[in-house]
Each structure stands twice: as C-alpha cells, then as structure tokens.
C-alpha cells in the first residue's frame, strides 16, 4: 500500500481525556505503523508545552495550537501567533463579560485565578473540560494569568455559563477568529476556543502533507470532538472514536472503538497500517 500520513488528536483519541499516557495497544500500533514506513503526527489544540509528555513517545511531529504551530522532528513548518492587538482586545472583552479565560503561548499556558473553582463544578461529560480540570489540578504548566510576560499567544480558551457572554467578543472578533464552541455540558457550562481564521487543523494537515510530498488522499485523521472537524474534512480518510461527538461521527468515514477499548490499534489493523 502507499505510505500514509496519519494524524492523531490527543485527548479522547490517543489518550483518555486529560491523560498523557496512551494505552499500550495504541503505542504498539503506532510503532508498527511507523516501522511499516507510515508517518504519524499529533494533531491537537494543545501547545507544544502541553503536548511535550506525549511527544516523548516518538512521533514524527505535530500540528499544534490547533494549526497555529506546525513542526517535524527537525523543522518548524508554520508559526502564526496572534497579534498584540488581537490578544489584548479578546482578553479585555471576555473579562468584561465574566468569561473565564486561558491563553496559550508556545510553551506555557496562563489561566484566570478562579478557573479551577469554576471547572470543579463542571460536568464530566466534556473531554475538553476534563482535560483542563486535570491539567489545573496537576499544575501541568498552567500559570496564573498575572504572571503573563508578553510572549506570543496562539489561542484563547474560554469557559462561561451562557452564550450571551460571548456576544460582544463575537461582534468584535468573529471576522478574524473562529469561535469553536464544544458541547453544552451540565450546569450550563460552555467551553471553546478562539482559533485564528488564518489556520486550523485541516490547513496544518495540508502543510505537513506538502512538506513530505504526500497526496491528501494518502492522509488519515483520527479525532473525537468538534475541534477536529477541519482535520476530519481535509484528510483522505477520516475516523471518529466511538466516544466522540455525534456530529463529528456524521462527518467521518469510519467509527473506531473507544480509546478505552483499544480503538486505535483496531482501526490501524482495519486500515492496513499494521
């Protein structure tokens, strides 16, 4: 078969939400696929600092920051932080509307002081919320927003009670940023992120494919939530995990078993990667 370029989301796809440890079956599948000549990239909303523990398993590179920072083992292929004006305006408007915020630099994430208390009341039903709650609890490179030192920012993650709290920010920024809102969880909690319209996971896939001169039809993407949508719509063959979003399943060509049921290994087998 042609050599494939495989893209894996992390939370809810490669690992259980909030974890940095893939199931052993997934690691076996990835190593076998790479030994067969396929390339395997992470494709994630995480910044390099937060995905560093997962990169140690030997991936070929990553589409990080939701597509804003793309790199191989040896080379940075794309680097697009927010402008200072974009970051300042977004942060001010969200704060004014009582929205809880985190900002992601390349290597450090900063969060509002009371975000941990807010998340403690949130539902277990959203993989992104679970990831942030665990990351905060474990102090996974998340610093107080008061410590922010002006370094470039790639993404603003927001959490709030109602969609009305996002109205002013959308009016000011929706022409420049895609407001990616995840599922509405219990306790009326919305969470999502501002992703620069200059990039997304799908464009990140294309950047990597072009770099290695691999046709898009020979790319495969695995995801579980709506922030994987552009990747799923771009790759030649799309896979959603059984534990994933119902909407993403509708967009995908294949449903793999859940991450807790050796889903990646079974899908890699079915697709002939191993």
PDB file of C-alpha atoms in Angstrom:
ATOM      1  CA  UNK A   1       0.000   0.000   0.000  1.00  0.00           C
ATOM      2  CA  UNK A   2       1.032   3.650  -0.390  1.00  0.00           C
ATOM      3  CA  UNK A   3       2.792   5.147   2.585  1.00  0.00           C
ATOM      4  CA  UNK A   4       0.267   7.009   4.707  1.00  0.00           C
ATOM      5  CA  UNK A   5       0.463  10.175   6.763  1.00  0.00           C
ATOM      6  CA  UNK A   6      -1.573   9.671   9.948  1.00  0.00           C
ATOM      7  CA  UNK A   7      -2.821  12.477  12.212  1.00  0.00           C
ATOM      8  CA  UNK A   8      -3.951  11.789  15.780  1.00  0.00           C
ATOM      9  CA  UNK A   9      -5.824  14.071  18.128  1.00  0.00           C
ATOM     10  CA  UNK A  10      -4.731  13.502  21.742  1.00  0.00           C
ATOM     11  CA  UNK A  11      -7.490  13.954  24.335  1.00  0.00           C
ATOM     12  CA  UNK A  12     -10.246  11.410  23.789  1.00  0.00           C
ATOM     13  CA  UNK A  13      -8.469   9.890  20.778  1.00  0.00           C
ATOM     14  CA  UNK A  14      -4.898   8.848  21.589  1.00  0.00           C
ATOM     15  CA  UNK A  15      -5.422   9.056  25.351  1.00  0.00           C
ATOM     16  CA  UNK A  16      -8.278   9.291  27.784  1.00  0.00           C
ATOM     17  CA  UNK A  17      -9.212  12.936  28.311  1.00  0.00           C
ATOM     18  CA  UNK A  18      -6.676  14.754  30.459  1.00  0.00           C
ATOM     19  CA  UNK A  19      -4.113  11.945  30.313  1.00  0.00           C
ATOM     20  CA  UNK A  20      -0.637  11.958  28.809  1.00  0.00           C
ATOM     21  CA  UNK A  21      -0.352   8.161  28.702  1.00  0.00           C
ATOM     22  CA  UNK A  22      -1.725   6.327  25.653  1.00  0.00           C
ATOM     23  CA  UNK A  23      -2.939   2.729  26.052  1.00  0.00           C
ATOM     24  CA  UNK A  24      -0.144   0.238  25.390  1.00  0.00           C
ATOM     25  CA  UNK A  25      -2.133  -1.109  22.431  1.00  0.00           C
ATOM     26  CA  UNK A  26      -2.078   2.348  20.811  1.00  0.00           C
ATOM     27  CA  UNK A  27       1.693   2.643  21.248  1.00  0.00           C
ATOM     28  CA  UNK A  28       2.188  -0.802  19.720  1.00  0.00           C
ATOM     29  CA  UNK A  29       0.043   0.170  16.728  1.00  0.00           C
ATOM     30  CA  UNK A  30       1.859   3.467  16.223  1.00  0.00           C
ATOM     31  CA  UNK A  31       5.313   1.853  16.393  1.00  0.00           C
ATOM     32  CA  UNK A  32       4.283  -0.886  13.956  1.00  0.00           C
ATOM     33  CA  UNK A  33       2.826   1.663  11.547  1.00  0.00           C
ATOM     34  CA  UNK A  34       5.992   3.748  11.645  1.00  0.00           C
ATOM     35  CA  UNK A  35       8.123   0.631  11.137  1.00  0.00           C
ATOM     36  CA  UNK A  36       5.997  -0.036   8.046  1.00  0.00           C
ATOM     37  CA  UNK A  37       7.045   3.336   6.662  1.00  0.00           C
ATOM     38  CA  UNK A  38       3.999   5.414   7.584  1.00  0.00           C
ATOM     39  CA  UNK A  39       4.420   8.774   9.320  1.00  0.00           C
ATOM     40  CA  UNK A  40       2.396   9.557  12.443  1.00  0.00           C
ATOM     41  CA  UNK A  41       1.772  13.128  13.602  1.00  0.00           C
ATOM     42  CA  UNK A  42      -0.119  14.522  16.550  1.00  0.00           C
ATOM     43  CA  UNK A  43      -2.863  16.968  15.549  1.00  0.00           C
ATOM     44  CA  UNK A  44      -4.037  18.833  18.594  1.00  0.00           C
ATOM     45  CA  UNK A  45      -5.250  22.016  20.158  1.00  0.00           C
ATOM     46  CA  UNK A  46      -2.523  21.655  22.767  1.00  0.00           C
ATOM     47  CA  UNK A  47       0.514  23.893  22.590  1.00  0.00           C
ATOM     48  CA  UNK A  48       3.968  22.253  22.434  1.00  0.00           C
ATOM     49  CA  UNK A  49       4.422  22.707  26.182  1.00  0.00           C
ATOM     50  CA  UNK A  50       1.295  20.721  26.991  1.00  0.00           C
ATOM     51  CA  UNK A  51       1.916  18.020  24.407  1.00  0.00           C
ATOM     52  CA  UNK A  52       5.603  17.539  25.308  1.00  0.00           C
ATOM     53  CA  UNK A  53       4.921  14.486  27.532  1.00  0.00           C
ATOM     54  CA  UNK A  54       3.161  12.793  24.594  1.00  0.00           C
ATOM     55  CA  UNK A  55       5.818  13.751  22.028  1.00  0.00           C
ATOM     56  CA  UNK A  56       8.289  11.669  24.035  1.00  0.00           C
ATOM     57  CA  UNK A  57       6.687   8.550  22.549  1.00  0.00           C
ATOM     58  CA  UNK A  58       8.493   9.306  19.297  1.00  0.00           C
ATOM     59  CA  UNK A  59       6.040  10.907  16.878  1.00  0.00           C
ATOM     60  CA  UNK A  60       7.209  12.391  13.595  1.00  0.00           C
ATOM     61  CA  UNK A  61       5.982  15.846  14.602  1.00  0.00           C
ATOM     62  CA  UNK A  62       2.793  17.724  15.373  1.00  0.00           C
ATOM     63  CA  UNK A  63       0.149  20.122  14.204  1.00  0.00           C
ATOM     64  CA  UNK A  64      -0.063  22.044  17.491  1.00  0.00           C
ATOM     65  CA  UNK A  65      -2.047  25.038  18.769  1.00  0.00           C
ATOM     66  CA  UNK A  66      -4.975  23.996  16.575  1.00  0.00           C
ATOM     67  CA  UNK A  67      -2.812  24.505  13.491  1.00  0.00           C
ATOM     68  CA  UNK A  68      -1.002  27.654  14.563  1.00  0.00           C
ATOM     69  CA  UNK A  69       2.340  25.937  15.137  1.00  0.00           C
ATOM     70  CA  UNK A  70       3.361  23.012  12.918  1.00  0.00           C
ATOM     71  CA  UNK A  71       6.649  21.153  13.210  1.00  0.00           C
ATOM     72  CA  UNK A  72       8.521  17.973  12.346  1.00  0.00           C
ATOM     73  CA  UNK A  73      11.305  16.458  14.425  1.00  0.00           C
ATOM     74  CA  UNK A  74      13.761  18.784  12.712  1.00  0.00           C
ATOM     75  CA  UNK A  75      11.923  21.818  11.386  1.00  0.00           C
ATOM     76  CA  UNK A  76       9.202  24.372  12.139  1.00  0.00           C
ATOM     77  CA  UNK A  77       6.863  24.444   9.138  1.00  0.00           C
ATOM     78  CA  UNK A  78       4.369  27.105  10.281  1.00  0.00           C
ATOM     79  CA  UNK A  79       4.283  29.650  13.120  1.00  0.00           C
ATOM     80  CA  UNK A  80       1.362  32.109  13.459  1.00  0.00           C
ATOM     81  CA  UNK A  81       0.739  33.711  16.871  1.00  0.00           C
ATOM     82  CA  UNK A  82      -1.963  36.346  17.471  1.00  0.00           C
ATOM     83  CA  UNK A  83      -1.108  39.978  17.033  1.00  0.00           C
ATOM     84  CA  UNK A  84      -0.806  42.001  20.222  1.00  0.00           C
ATOM     85  CA  UNK A  85      -3.942  43.935  19.263  1.00  0.00           C
ATOM     86  CA  UNK A  86      -5.983  40.753  18.767  1.00  0.00           C
ATOM     87  CA  UNK A  87      -4.864  39.268  22.059  1.00  0.00           C
ATOM     88  CA  UNK A  88      -5.489  42.423  24.089  1.00  0.00           C
ATOM     89  CA  UNK A  89      -8.936  43.074  22.615  1.00  0.00           C
ATOM     90  CA  UNK A  90     -10.085  39.474  23.053  1.00  0.00           C
ATOM     91  CA  UNK A  91      -8.904  39.239  26.638  1.00  0.00           C
ATOM     92  CA  UNK A  92     -10.452  42.569  27.638  1.00  0.00           C
ATOM     93  CA  UNK A  93     -13.865  41.807  26.140  1.00  0.00           C
ATOM     94  CA  UNK A  94     -14.064  38.305  27.597  1.00  0.00           C
ATOM     95  CA  UNK A  95     -13.080  39.533  31.054  1.00  0.00           C
ATOM     96  CA  UNK A  96     -15.666  42.313  30.884  1.00  0.00           C
ATOM     97  CA  UNK A  97     -18.357  39.689  30.213  1.00  0.00           C
ATOM     98  CA  UNK A  98     -17.360  37.391  33.060  1.00  0.00           C
ATOM     99  CA  UNK A  99     -15.822  34.729  30.822  1.00  0.00           C
ATOM    100  CA  UNK A 100     -13.091  32.506  32.267  1.00  0.00           C
ATOM    101  CA  UNK A 101     -10.003  32.618  30.081  1.00  0.00           C
ATOM    102  CA  UNK A 102      -6.772  30.776  29.445  1.00  0.00           C
ATOM    103  CA  UNK A 103      -4.157  31.889  26.946  1.00  0.00           C
ATOM    104  CA  UNK A 104      -1.668  29.587  25.298  1.00  0.00           C
ATOM    105  CA  UNK A 105       1.871  30.549  24.406  1.00  0.00           C
ATOM    106  CA  UNK A 106       4.113  28.036  22.661  1.00  0.00           C
ATOM    107  CA  UNK A 107       5.463  26.549  25.873  1.00  0.00           C
ATOM    108  CA  UNK A 108       3.300  27.919  28.716  1.00  0.00           C
ATOM    109  CA  UNK A 109      -0.416  28.273  29.393  1.00  0.00           C
ATOM    110  CA  UNK A 110      -1.829  31.003  31.633  1.00  0.00           C
ATOM    111  CA  UNK A 111      -5.237  30.836  33.303  1.00  0.00           C
ATOM    112  CA  UNK A 112      -7.555  33.030  35.361  1.00  0.00           C
ATOM    113  CA  UNK A 113      -7.037  32.517  39.075  1.00  0.00           C
ATOM    114  CA  UNK A 114     -10.577  31.298  39.761  1.00  0.00           C
ATOM    115  CA  UNK A 115     -10.792  28.981  36.748  1.00  0.00           C
ATOM    116  CA  UNK A 116     -10.106  25.890  38.841  1.00  0.00           C
ATOM    117  CA  UNK A 117     -13.101  26.652  41.065  1.00  0.00           C
ATOM    118  CA  UNK A 118     -15.295  27.107  38.008  1.00  0.00           C
ATOM    119  CA  UNK A 119     -14.205  23.805  36.494  1.00  0.00           C
ATOM    120  CA  UNK A 120     -14.714  21.940  39.754  1.00  0.00           C
ATOM    121  CA  UNK A 121     -18.464  22.403  39.224  1.00  0.00           C
ATOM    122  CA  UNK A 122     -18.410  21.302  35.591  1.00  0.00           C
ATOM    123  CA  UNK A 123     -19.778  18.091  34.145  1.00  0.00           C
ATOM    124  CA  UNK A 124     -17.679  15.015  33.462  1.00  0.00           C
ATOM    125  CA  UNK A 125     -19.297  14.822  30.023  1.00  0.00           C
ATOM    126  CA  UNK A 126     -16.900  17.022  28.049  1.00  0.00           C
ATOM    127  CA  UNK A 127     -13.378  15.836  27.230  1.00  0.00           C
ATOM    128  CA  UNK A 128     -12.009  19.371  26.895  1.00  0.00           C
ATOM    129  CA  UNK A 129     -13.328  20.384  30.324  1.00  0.00           C
ATOM    130  CA  UNK A 130     -11.939  17.223  31.871  1.00  0.00           C
ATOM    131  CA  UNK A 131      -8.541  17.876  30.303  1.00  0.00           C
ATOM    132  CA  UNK A 132      -8.384  21.402  31.645  1.00  0.00           C
ATOM    133  CA  UNK A 133      -9.535  20.379  35.100  1.00  0.00           C
ATOM    134  CA  UNK A 134      -6.917  17.645  35.340  1.00  0.00           C
ATOM    135  CA  UNK A 135      -4.256  19.910  33.904  1.00  0.00           C
ATOM    136  CA  UNK A 136      -5.010  22.551  36.502  1.00  0.00           C
ATOM    137  CA  UNK A 137      -5.131  20.017  39.309  1.00  0.00           C
ATOM    138  CA  UNK A 138      -1.744  18.622  38.278  1.00  0.00           C
ATOM    139  CA  UNK A 139      -0.283  22.082  37.566  1.00  0.00           C
ATOM    140  CA  UNK A 140       0.593  20.967  34.060  1.00  0.00           C
ATOM    141  CA  UNK A 141       2.499  24.058  33.060  1.00  0.00           C
ATOM    142  CA  UNK A 142      -0.509  26.327  33.696  1.00  0.00           C
ATOM    143  CA  UNK A 143       0.463  29.583  35.373  1.00  0.00           C
ATOM    144  CA  UNK A 144      -1.573  32.423  36.799  1.00  0.00           C
ATOM    145  CA  UNK A 145      -2.545  34.976  34.205  1.00  0.00           C
ATOM    146  CA  UNK A 146      -0.924  37.569  36.468  1.00  0.00           C
ATOM    147  CA  UNK A 147       2.432  36.014  35.550  1.00  0.00           C
ATOM    148  CA  UNK A 148       1.977  36.588  31.814  1.00  0.00           C
ATOM    149  CA  UNK A 149       5.147  38.215  30.456  1.00  0.00           C
ATOM    150  CA  UNK A 150       4.075  39.301  26.982  1.00  0.00           C
ATOM    151  CA  UNK A 151       5.310  36.306  24.985  1.00  0.00           C
ATOM    152  CA  UNK A 152       3.413  35.451  21.762  1.00  0.00           C
ATOM    153  CA  UNK A 153      -0.033  33.878  22.246  1.00  0.00           C
ATOM    154  CA  UNK A 154      -1.600  31.414  19.820  1.00  0.00           C
ATOM    155  CA  UNK A 155      -5.032  30.781  21.267  1.00  0.00           C
ATOM    156  CA  UNK A 156      -7.569  31.926  23.870  1.00  0.00           C
ATOM    157  CA  UNK A 157      -9.642  29.189  25.519  1.00  0.00           C
ATOM    158  CA  UNK A 158     -12.893  30.347  27.115  1.00  0.00           C
ATOM    159  CA  UNK A 159     -15.448  28.922  29.532  1.00  0.00           C
ATOM    160  CA  UNK A 160     -18.684  30.571  30.555  1.00  0.00           C
ATOM    161  CA  UNK A 161     -22.235  29.919  31.702  1.00  0.00           C
ATOM    162  CA  UNK A 162     -24.249  31.241  28.760  1.00  0.00           C
ATOM    163  CA  UNK A 163     -23.739  32.062  25.097  1.00  0.00           C
ATOM    164  CA  UNK A 164     -24.785  35.670  25.765  1.00  0.00           C
ATOM    165  CA  UNK A 165     -21.442  36.209  27.469  1.00  0.00           C
ATOM    166  CA  UNK A 166     -19.739  35.680  24.108  1.00  0.00           C
ATOM    167  CA  UNK A 167     -21.892  38.078  22.067  1.00  0.00           C
ATOM    168  CA  UNK A 168     -19.676  41.161  22.386  1.00  0.00           C
ATOM    169  CA  UNK A 169     -16.497  39.176  21.665  1.00  0.00           C
ATOM    170  CA  UNK A 170     -18.066  37.647  18.555  1.00  0.00           C
ATOM    171  CA  UNK A 171     -19.150  41.045  17.261  1.00  0.00           C
ATOM    172  CA  UNK A 172     -15.608  42.355  17.651  1.00  0.00           C
ATOM    173  CA  UNK A 173     -13.566  39.329  16.609  1.00  0.00           C
ATOM    174  CA  UNK A 174     -15.586  36.839  14.563  1.00  0.00           C
ATOM    175  CA  UNK A 175     -14.209  38.236  11.305  1.00  0.00           C
ATOM    176  CA  UNK A 176     -10.703  37.272  12.475  1.00  0.00           C
ATOM    177  CA  UNK A 177     -11.374  34.270  14.726  1.00  0.00           C
ATOM    178  CA  UNK A 178     -13.486  31.156  14.586  1.00  0.00           C
ATOM    179  CA  UNK A 179     -15.345  30.669  17.885  1.00  0.00           C
ATOM    180  CA  UNK A 180     -15.144  26.879  18.274  1.00  0.00           C
ATOM    181  CA  UNK A 181     -17.706  26.004  20.958  1.00  0.00           C
ATOM    182  CA  UNK A 182     -17.808  22.492  22.378  1.00  0.00           C
ATOM    183  CA  UNK A 183     -20.895  20.717  23.675  1.00  0.00           C
ATOM    184  CA  UNK A 184     -23.127  22.344  26.269  1.00  0.00           C
ATOM    185  CA  UNK A 185     -22.403  20.369  29.423  1.00  0.00           C
ATOM    186  CA  UNK A 186     -24.438  20.053  32.594  1.00  0.00           C
ATOM    187  CA  UNK A 187     -24.538  23.100  34.889  1.00  0.00           C
ATOM    188  CA  UNK A 188     -24.997  25.250  31.759  1.00  0.00           C
ATOM    189  CA  UNK A 189     -21.296  25.438  31.006  1.00  0.00           C
ATOM    190  CA  UNK A 190     -19.981  26.410  27.567  1.00  0.00           C
ATOM    191  CA  UNK A 191     -16.354  25.925  26.665  1.00  0.00           C
ATOM    192  CA  UNK A 192     -14.443  26.553  23.499  1.00  0.00           C
ATOM    193  CA  UNK A 193     -11.618  28.491  21.926  1.00  0.00           C
ATOM    194  CA  UNK A 194     -10.809  31.388  19.648  1.00  0.00           C
ATOM    195  CA  UNK A 195      -8.925  29.999  16.668  1.00  0.00           C
ATOM    196  CA  UNK A 196      -7.328  32.389  14.201  1.00  0.00           C
ATOM    197  CA  UNK A 197      -9.025  32.139  10.793  1.00  0.00           C
ATOM    198  CA  UNK A 198      -5.552  32.108   9.236  1.00  0.00           C
ATOM    199  CA  UNK A 199      -5.139  28.483  10.337  1.00  0.00           C
ATOM    200  CA  UNK A 200      -6.894  25.332  11.505  1.00  0.00           C
ATOM    201  CA  UNK A 201      -6.071  21.638  11.898  1.00  0.00           C
ATOM    202  CA  UNK A 202      -7.020  20.972   8.290  1.00  0.00           C
ATOM    203  CA  UNK A 203      -4.582  23.526   6.941  1.00  0.00           C
ATOM    204  CA  UNK A 204      -1.972  22.061   9.266  1.00  0.00           C
ATOM    205  CA  UNK A 205      -2.582  18.673   7.660  1.00  0.00           C
ATOM    206  CA  UNK A 206      -2.009  20.198   4.218  1.00  0.00           C
ATOM    207  CA  UNK A 207       1.216  21.902   5.328  1.00  0.00           C
ATOM    208  CA  UNK A 208       2.644  18.585   6.559  1.00  0.00           C
ATOM    209  CA  UNK A 209       1.443  16.650   3.503  1.00  0.00           C
ATOM    210  CA  UNK A 210       3.015  19.181   1.147  1.00  0.00           C
ATOM    211  CA  UNK A 211       6.268  19.131   3.115  1.00  0.00           C
ATOM    212  CA  UNK A 212       6.584  15.361   2.693  1.00  0.00           C
ATOM    213  CA  UNK A 213       5.092  15.383  -0.821  1.00  0.00           C
ATOM    214  CA  UNK A 214       2.316  13.000   0.257  1.00  0.00           C
ATOM    215  CA  UNK A 215      -1.035  13.310  -1.564  1.00  0.00           C
ATOM    216  CA  UNK A 216      -4.010  14.295   0.594  1.00  0.00           C
ATOM    217  CA  UNK A 217      -5.743  11.067  -0.427  1.00  0.00           C
ATOM    218  CA  UNK A 218      -2.979   9.224   1.473  1.00  0.00           C
ATOM    219  CA  UNK A 219      -3.678  11.028   4.757  1.00  0.00           C
ATOM    220  CA  UNK A 220      -5.743   9.602   7.621  1.00  0.00           C
ATOM    221  CA  UNK A 221      -7.121  11.596  10.558  1.00  0.00           C
ATOM    222  CA  UNK A 222      -8.390  10.393  13.937  1.00  0.00           C
ATOM    223  CA  UNK A 223     -10.447  12.676  16.205  1.00  0.00           C
ATOM    224  CA  UNK A 224     -13.258  12.810  18.736  1.00  0.00           C
ATOM    225  CA  UNK A 225     -14.542  16.378  19.135  1.00  0.00           C
ATOM    226  CA  UNK A 226     -15.696  19.282  17.006  1.00  0.00           C
ATOM    227  CA  UNK A 227     -12.324  20.999  17.201  1.00  0.00           C
ATOM    228  CA  UNK A 228     -11.160  18.129  14.967  1.00  0.00           C
ATOM    229  CA  UNK A 229     -13.705  18.992  12.271  1.00  0.00           C
ATOM    230  CA  UNK A 230     -11.353  20.712   9.801  1.00  0.00           C
ATOM    231  CA  UNK A 231      -8.882  17.842  10.078  1.00  0.00           C
ATOM    232  CA  UNK A 232     -11.660  15.297   9.507  1.00  0.00           C
ATOM    233  CA  UNK A 233     -12.920  17.251   6.481  1.00  0.00           C
ATOM    234  CA  UNK A 234      -9.428  17.590   4.990  1.00  0.00           C
ATOM    235  CA  UNK A 235      -7.823  14.151   5.269  1.00  0.00           C
ATOM    236  CA  UNK A 236      -8.277  11.487   2.651  1.00  0.00           C
ATOM    237  CA  UNK A 237      -9.820   9.099   5.198  1.00  0.00           C
ATOM    238  CA  UNK A 238     -11.479  10.252   8.428  1.00  0.00           C
ATOM    239  CA  UNK A 239     -12.012   8.314  11.652  1.00  0.00           C
ATOM    240  CA  UNK A 240     -14.011   9.328  14.723  1.00  0.00           C
ATOM    241  CA  UNK A 241     -13.714   7.462  18.007  1.00  0.00           C
ATOM    242  CA  UNK A 242     -16.830   5.760  19.413  1.00  0.00           C
ATOM    243  CA  UNK A 243     -16.530   8.015  22.466  1.00  0.00           C
ATOM    244  CA  UNK A 244     -16.580  11.073  20.203  1.00  0.00           C
ATOM    245  CA  UNK A 245     -19.042  13.788  19.254  1.00  0.00           C
ATOM    246  CA  UNK A 246     -22.189  12.617  17.415  1.00  0.00           C
ATOM    247  CA  UNK A 247     -21.762  15.484  14.948  1.00  0.00           C
ATOM    248  CA  UNK A 248     -18.172  14.502  14.185  1.00  0.00           C
ATOM    249  CA  UNK A 249     -19.250  10.897  13.629  1.00  0.00           C
ATOM    250  CA  UNK A 250     -21.618  12.124  10.924  1.00  0.00           C
ATOM    251  CA  UNK A 251     -18.663  13.775   9.158  1.00  0.00           C
ATOM    252  CA  UNK A 252     -16.370  10.737   9.419  1.00  0.00           C
ATOM    253  CA  UNK A 253     -15.979   7.759   7.111  1.00  0.00           C
ATOM    254  CA  UNK A 254     -15.278   5.298   9.921  1.00  0.00           C
ATOM    255  CA  UNK A 255     -16.121   4.930  13.621  1.00  0.00           C
ATOM    256  CA  UNK A 256     -13.346   3.302  15.650  1.00  0.00           C
ATOM    257  CA  UNK A 257     -13.884   1.682  19.053  1.00  0.00           C
ATOM    258  CA  UNK A 258     -13.403   3.982  22.044  1.00  0.00           C
ATOM    259  CA  UNK A 259      -9.947   4.948  23.222  1.00  0.00           C
ATOM    260  CA  UNK A 260     -10.534   2.730  26.285  1.00  0.00           C
ATOM    261  CA  UNK A 261     -11.319  -0.269  24.040  1.00  0.00           C
ATOM    262  CA  UNK A 262      -8.064  -0.362  22.042  1.00  0.00           C
ATOM    263  CA  UNK A 263      -9.700   1.777  19.368  1.00  0.00           C
ATOM    264  CA  UNK A 264      -6.530   2.981  17.643  1.00  0.00           C
ATOM    265  CA  UNK A 265      -4.996  -0.485  17.457  1.00  0.00           C
ATOM    266  CA  UNK A 266      -8.161  -1.988  15.986  1.00  0.00           C
ATOM    267  CA  UNK A 267      -8.554   0.853  13.489  1.00  0.00           C
ATOM    268  CA  UNK A 268      -4.888   0.689  12.428  1.00  0.00           C
ATOM    269  CA  UNK A 269      -5.407  -3.037  11.797  1.00  0.00           C
ATOM    270  CA  UNK A 270      -8.594  -2.498   9.799  1.00  0.00           C
ATOM    271  CA  UNK A 271      -6.957   0.224   7.684  1.00  0.00           C
ATOM    272  CA  UNK A 272      -3.955  -1.957   6.894  1.00  0.00           C
ATOM    273  CA  UNK A 273      -1.439   0.289   8.609  1.00  0.00           C
ATOM    274  CA  UNK A 274      -0.129  -2.641  10.659  1.00  0.00           C
TER     275      UNK A 274
END
